[in-house]
PDB file of C-alpha atoms in Angstrom:
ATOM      1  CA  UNK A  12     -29.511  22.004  18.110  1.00 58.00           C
ATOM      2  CA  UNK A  13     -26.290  20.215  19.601  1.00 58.00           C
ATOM      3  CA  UNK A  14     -23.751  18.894  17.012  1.00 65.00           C
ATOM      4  CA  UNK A  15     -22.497  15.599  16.426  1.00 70.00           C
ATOM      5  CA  UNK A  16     -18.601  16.745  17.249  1.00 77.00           C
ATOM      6  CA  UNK A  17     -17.014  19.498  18.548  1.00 82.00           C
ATOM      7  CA  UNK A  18     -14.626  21.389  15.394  1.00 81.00           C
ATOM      8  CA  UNK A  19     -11.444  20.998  17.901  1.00 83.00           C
ATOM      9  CA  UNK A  20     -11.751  17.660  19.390  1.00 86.00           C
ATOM     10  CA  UNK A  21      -8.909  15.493  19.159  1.00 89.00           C
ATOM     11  CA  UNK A  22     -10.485  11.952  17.365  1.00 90.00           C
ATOM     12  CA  UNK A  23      -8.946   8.201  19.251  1.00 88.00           C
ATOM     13  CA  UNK A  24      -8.513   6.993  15.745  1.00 87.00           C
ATOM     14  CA  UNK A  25      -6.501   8.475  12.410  1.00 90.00           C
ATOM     15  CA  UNK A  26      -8.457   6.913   9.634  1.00 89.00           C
ATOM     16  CA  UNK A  27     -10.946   5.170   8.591  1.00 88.00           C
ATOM     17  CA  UNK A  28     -11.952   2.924   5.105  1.00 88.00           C
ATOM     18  CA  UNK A  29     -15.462   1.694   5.401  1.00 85.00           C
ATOM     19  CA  UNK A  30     -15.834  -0.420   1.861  1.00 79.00           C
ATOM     20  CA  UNK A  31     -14.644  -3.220   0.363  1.00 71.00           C
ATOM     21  CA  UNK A  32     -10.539  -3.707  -1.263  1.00 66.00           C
ATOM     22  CA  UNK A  33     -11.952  -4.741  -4.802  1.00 58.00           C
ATOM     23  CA  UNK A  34      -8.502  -6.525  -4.865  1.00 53.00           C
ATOM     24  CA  UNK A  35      -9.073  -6.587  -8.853  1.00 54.00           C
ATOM     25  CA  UNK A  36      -7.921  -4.052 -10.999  1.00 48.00           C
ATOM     26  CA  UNK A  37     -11.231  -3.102 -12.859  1.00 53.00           C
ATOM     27  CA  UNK A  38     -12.112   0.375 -13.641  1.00 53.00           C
ATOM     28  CA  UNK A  39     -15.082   1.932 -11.060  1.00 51.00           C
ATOM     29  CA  UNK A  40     -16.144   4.767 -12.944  1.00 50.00           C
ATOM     30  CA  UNK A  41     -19.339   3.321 -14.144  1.00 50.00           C
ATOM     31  CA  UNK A  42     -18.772   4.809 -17.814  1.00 49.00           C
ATOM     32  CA  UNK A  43     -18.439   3.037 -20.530  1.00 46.00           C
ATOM     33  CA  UNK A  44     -15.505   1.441 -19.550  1.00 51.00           C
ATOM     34  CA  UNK A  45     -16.596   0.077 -16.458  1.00 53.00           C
ATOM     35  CA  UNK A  46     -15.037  -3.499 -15.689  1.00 54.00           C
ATOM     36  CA  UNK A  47     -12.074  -2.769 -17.794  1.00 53.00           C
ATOM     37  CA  UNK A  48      -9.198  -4.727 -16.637  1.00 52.00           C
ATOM     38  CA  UNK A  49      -6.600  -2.017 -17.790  1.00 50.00           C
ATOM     39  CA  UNK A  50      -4.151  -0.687 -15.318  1.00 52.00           C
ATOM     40  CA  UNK A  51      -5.846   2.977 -15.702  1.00 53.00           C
ATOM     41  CA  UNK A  52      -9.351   3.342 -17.727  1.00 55.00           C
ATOM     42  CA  UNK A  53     -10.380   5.725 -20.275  1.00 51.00           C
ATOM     43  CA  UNK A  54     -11.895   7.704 -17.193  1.00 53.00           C
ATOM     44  CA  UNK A  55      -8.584   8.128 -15.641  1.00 55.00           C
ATOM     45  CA  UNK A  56      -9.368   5.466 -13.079  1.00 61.00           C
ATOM     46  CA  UNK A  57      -7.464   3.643 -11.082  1.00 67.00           C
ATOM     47  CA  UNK A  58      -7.924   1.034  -7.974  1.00 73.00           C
ATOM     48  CA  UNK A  59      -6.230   2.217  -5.018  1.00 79.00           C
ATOM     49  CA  UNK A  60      -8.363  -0.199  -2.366  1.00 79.00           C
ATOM     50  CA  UNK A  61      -5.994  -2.859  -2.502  1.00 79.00           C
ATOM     51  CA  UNK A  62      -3.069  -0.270  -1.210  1.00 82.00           C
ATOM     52  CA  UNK A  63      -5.360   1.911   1.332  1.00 83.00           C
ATOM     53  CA  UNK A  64      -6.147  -1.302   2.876  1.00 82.00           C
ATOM     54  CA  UNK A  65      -2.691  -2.586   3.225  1.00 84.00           C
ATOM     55  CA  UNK A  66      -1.628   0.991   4.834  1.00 84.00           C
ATOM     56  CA  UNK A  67      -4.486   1.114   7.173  1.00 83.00           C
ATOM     57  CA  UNK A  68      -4.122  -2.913   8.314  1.00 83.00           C
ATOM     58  CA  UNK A  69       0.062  -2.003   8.333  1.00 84.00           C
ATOM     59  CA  UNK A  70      -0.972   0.775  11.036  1.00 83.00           C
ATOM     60  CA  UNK A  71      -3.802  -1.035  12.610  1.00 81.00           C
ATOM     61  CA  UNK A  72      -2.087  -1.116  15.889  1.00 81.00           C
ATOM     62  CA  UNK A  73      -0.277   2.202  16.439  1.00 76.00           C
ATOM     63  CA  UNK A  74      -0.078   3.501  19.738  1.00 67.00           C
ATOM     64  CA  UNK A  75      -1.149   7.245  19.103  1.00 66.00           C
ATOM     65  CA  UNK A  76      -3.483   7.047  16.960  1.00 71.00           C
ATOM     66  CA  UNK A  77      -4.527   3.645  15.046  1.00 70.00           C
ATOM     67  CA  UNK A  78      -6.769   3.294  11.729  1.00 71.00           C
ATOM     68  CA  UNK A  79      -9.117   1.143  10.669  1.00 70.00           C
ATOM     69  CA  UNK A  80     -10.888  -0.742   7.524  1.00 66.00           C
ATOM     70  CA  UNK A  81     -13.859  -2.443   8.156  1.00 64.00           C
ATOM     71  CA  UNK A  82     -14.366  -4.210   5.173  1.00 58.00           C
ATOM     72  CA  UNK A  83     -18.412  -4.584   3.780  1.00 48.00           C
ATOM     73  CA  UNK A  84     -19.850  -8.028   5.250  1.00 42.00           C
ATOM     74  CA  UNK A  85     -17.931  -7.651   8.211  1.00 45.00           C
ATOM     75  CA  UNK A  86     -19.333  -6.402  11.844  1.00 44.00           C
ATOM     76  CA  UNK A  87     -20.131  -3.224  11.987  1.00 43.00           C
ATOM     77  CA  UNK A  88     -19.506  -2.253   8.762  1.00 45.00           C
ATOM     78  CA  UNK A  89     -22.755  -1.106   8.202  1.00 54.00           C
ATOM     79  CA  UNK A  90     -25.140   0.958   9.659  1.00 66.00           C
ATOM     80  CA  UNK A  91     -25.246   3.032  12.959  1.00 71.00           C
ATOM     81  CA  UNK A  92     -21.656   1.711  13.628  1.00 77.00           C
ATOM     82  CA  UNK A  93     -20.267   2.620  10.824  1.00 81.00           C
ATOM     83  CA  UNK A  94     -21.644   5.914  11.798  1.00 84.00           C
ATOM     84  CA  UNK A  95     -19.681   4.948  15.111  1.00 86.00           C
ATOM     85  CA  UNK A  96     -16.837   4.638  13.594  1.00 87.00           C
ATOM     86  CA  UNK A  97     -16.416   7.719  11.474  1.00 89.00           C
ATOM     87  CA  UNK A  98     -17.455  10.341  14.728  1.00 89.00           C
ATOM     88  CA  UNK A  99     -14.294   8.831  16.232  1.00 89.00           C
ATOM     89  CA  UNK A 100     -12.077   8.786  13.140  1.00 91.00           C
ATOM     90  CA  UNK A 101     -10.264  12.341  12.141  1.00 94.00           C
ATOM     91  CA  UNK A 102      -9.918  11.044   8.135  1.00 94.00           C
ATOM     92  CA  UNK A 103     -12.630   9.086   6.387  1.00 94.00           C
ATOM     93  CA  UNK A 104     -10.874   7.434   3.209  1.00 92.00           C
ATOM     94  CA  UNK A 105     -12.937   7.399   0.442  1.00 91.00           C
ATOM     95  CA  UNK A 106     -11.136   6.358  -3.183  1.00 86.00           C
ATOM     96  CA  UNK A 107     -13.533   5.872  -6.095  1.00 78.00           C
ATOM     97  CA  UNK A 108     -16.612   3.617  -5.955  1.00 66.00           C
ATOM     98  CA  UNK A 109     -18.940   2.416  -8.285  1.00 65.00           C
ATOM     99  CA  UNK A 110     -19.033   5.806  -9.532  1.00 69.00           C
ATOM    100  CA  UNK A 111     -15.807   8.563  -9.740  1.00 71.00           C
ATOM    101  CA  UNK A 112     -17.596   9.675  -6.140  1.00 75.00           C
ATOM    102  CA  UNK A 113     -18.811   8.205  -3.461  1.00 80.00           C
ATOM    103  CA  UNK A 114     -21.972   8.096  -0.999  1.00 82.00           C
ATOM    104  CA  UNK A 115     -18.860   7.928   1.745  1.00 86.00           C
ATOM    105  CA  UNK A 116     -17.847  11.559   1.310  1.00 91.00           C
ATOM    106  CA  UNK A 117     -21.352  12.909   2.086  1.00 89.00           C
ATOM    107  CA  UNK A 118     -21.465  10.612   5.573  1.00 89.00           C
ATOM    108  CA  UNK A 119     -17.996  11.453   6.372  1.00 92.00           C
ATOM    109  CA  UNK A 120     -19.140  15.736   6.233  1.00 92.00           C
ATOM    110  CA  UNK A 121     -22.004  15.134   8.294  1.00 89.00           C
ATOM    111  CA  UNK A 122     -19.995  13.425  11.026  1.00 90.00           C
ATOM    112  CA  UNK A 123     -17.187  16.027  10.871  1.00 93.00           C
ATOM    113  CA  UNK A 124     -14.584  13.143   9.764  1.00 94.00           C
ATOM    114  CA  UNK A 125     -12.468  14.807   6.789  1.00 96.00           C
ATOM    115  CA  UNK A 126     -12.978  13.193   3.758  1.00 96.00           C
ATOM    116  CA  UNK A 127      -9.177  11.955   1.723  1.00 96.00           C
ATOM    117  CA  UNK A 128      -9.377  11.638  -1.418  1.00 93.00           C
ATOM    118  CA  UNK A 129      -7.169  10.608  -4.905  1.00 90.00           C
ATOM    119  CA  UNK A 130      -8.506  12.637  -7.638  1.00 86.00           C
ATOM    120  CA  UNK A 131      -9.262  16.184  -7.895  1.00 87.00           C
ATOM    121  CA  UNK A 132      -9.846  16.689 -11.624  1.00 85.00           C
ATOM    122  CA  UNK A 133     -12.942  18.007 -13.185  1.00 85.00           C
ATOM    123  CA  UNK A 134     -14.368  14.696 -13.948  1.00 82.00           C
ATOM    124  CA  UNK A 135     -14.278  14.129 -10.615  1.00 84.00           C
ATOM    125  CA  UNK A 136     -15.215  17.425  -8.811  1.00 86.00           C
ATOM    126  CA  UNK A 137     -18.032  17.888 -11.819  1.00 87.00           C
ATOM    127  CA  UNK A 138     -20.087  14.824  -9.758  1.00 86.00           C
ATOM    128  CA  UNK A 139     -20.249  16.230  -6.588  1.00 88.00           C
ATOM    129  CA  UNK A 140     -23.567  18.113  -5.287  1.00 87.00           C
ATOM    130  CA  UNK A 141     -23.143  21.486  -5.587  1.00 90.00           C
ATOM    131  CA  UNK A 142     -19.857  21.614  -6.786  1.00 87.00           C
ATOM    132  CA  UNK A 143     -19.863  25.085  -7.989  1.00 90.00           C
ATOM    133  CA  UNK A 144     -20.386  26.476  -4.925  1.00 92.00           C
ATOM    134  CA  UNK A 145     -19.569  24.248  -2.200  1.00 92.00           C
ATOM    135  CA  UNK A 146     -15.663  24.399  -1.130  1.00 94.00           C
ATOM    136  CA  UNK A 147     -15.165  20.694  -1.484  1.00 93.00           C
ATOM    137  CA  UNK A 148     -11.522  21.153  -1.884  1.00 93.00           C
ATOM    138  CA  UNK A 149     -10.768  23.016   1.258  1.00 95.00           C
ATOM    139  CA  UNK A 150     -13.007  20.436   3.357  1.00 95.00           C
ATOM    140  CA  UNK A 151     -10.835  17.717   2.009  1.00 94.00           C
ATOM    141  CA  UNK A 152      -7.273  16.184   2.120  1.00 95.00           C
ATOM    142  CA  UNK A 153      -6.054  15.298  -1.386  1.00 95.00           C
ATOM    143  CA  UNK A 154      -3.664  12.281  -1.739  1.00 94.00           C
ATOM    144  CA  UNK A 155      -2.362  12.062  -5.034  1.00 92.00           C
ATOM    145  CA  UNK A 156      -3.204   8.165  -6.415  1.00 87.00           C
ATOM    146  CA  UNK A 157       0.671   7.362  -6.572  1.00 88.00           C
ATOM    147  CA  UNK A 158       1.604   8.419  -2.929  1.00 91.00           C
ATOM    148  CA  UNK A 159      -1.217   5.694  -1.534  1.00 89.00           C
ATOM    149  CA  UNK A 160       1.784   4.296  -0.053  1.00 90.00           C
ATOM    150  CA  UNK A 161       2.622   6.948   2.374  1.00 92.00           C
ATOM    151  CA  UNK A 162      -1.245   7.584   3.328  1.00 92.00           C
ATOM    152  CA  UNK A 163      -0.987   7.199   7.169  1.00 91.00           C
ATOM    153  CA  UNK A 164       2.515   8.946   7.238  1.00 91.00           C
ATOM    154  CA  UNK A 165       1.095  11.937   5.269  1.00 93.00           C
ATOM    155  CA  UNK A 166      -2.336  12.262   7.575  1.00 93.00           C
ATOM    156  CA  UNK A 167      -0.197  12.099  10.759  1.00 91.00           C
ATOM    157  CA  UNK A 168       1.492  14.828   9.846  1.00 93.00           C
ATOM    158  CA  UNK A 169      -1.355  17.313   9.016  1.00 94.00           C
ATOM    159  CA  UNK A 170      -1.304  19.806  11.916  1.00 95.00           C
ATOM    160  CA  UNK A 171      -4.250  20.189  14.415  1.00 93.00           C
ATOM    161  CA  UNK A 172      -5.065  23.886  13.072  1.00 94.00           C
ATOM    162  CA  UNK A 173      -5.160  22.709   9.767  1.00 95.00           C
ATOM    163  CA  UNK A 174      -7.811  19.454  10.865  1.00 95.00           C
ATOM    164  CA  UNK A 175      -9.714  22.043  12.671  1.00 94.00           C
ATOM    165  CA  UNK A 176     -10.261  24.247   9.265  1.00 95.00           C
ATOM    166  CA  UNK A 177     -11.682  21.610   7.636  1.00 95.00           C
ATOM    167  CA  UNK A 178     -13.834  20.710  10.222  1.00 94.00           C
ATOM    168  CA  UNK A 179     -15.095  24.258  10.422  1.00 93.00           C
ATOM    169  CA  UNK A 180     -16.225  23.882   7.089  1.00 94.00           C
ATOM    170  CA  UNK A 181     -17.476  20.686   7.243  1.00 92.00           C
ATOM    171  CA  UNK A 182     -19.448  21.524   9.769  1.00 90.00           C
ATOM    172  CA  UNK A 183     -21.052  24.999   8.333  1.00 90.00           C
ATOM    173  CA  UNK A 184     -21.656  22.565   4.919  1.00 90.00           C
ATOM    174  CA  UNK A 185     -22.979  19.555   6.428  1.00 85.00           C
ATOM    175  CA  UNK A 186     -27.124  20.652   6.198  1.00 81.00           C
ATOM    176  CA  UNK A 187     -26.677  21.845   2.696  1.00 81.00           C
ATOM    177  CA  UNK A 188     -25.430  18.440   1.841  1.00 80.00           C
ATOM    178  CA  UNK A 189     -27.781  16.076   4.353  1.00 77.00           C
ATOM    179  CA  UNK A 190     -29.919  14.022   1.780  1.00 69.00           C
ATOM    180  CA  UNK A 191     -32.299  11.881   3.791  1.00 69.00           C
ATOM    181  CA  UNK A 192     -33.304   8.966   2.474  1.00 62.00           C
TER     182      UNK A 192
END
């Protein structure tokens, strides 16, 4: 069986967001504080779309390597091109959803983009599938929540060996975590 990507290709775009900015600040853990307005929730939340989508529309237009948000309701940001999208992207951003996790991180493993994301506590790592044994943490680049600001400077400067790792692992995880629908 042929693979999506190759572990050491070099990707024409740095990042990608596929989701919406959720420009209000409303916790998205889906506990029992959802749709608190507080700055951070009970569940240690905090909305960081508003500030990934200003650093990826900031660096929309970079020569080497550009990123990208397409924002839910637009073209393409749904379906087979959003697919698209993350096979040419090295770093799928995916901040909290609806839930502490996101359906994001499992699409961005199968198509060998590295996930980023903001938390890294046991709340959060508790949610994912197979947690206990899968290496989620050495497939993924962690951004702490309050250096949002220097996303696309921090992800430029992660060497290629380093990308390839990840990919290496995303790629020997990626059947264990397919869930078709």
């Amino acid at each position: 069986e042929q693979p999506l990507y190759e572990v050491d290709e070099r990707r024409p775009v740095l990042a990608t967001y596929i989701g919406s900015a959720k420009v209000e600040r409303k916790c998205t853990s889906g506990g029992p504080c959802a749709g608190s307005t507080r700055e951070r929730c009970a569940a240690g939340c905090h909305n960081v779309r508003p500030a990934v989508v200003a650093q990826l529309t900031a660096h929309a237009n970079d020569s080497a390597q550009p990123s990208r948000w397409i924002g839910f309701g637009a073209p393409g940001g749904v379906g087979k091109d959003a697919f698209t999208a993350m096979l040419r992207s090295t770093f799928c951003i995916e901040p909290p959803g609806d839930t502490l996790t996101r359906k994001g991180i499992y699409d961005a493993i199968q198509c060998g983009c590295i996930p980023v994301v903001f938390r890294r506590d046991a709340a959060f790592l508790e949610q994912l599938a197979f947690s206990s044994v899968v290496p989620y943490e050495r497939m993924w680049m962690h951004v702490p929540e309050e250096d949002v600001g220097q996303l696309v400077q921090r992800l430029h400067a992660v060497p290629m060996h380093a990308i390839s790792a990840r990919r290496a692992l995303l790629s020997r995880w990626s059947r264990s975590l397919a869930f078709p629908s």
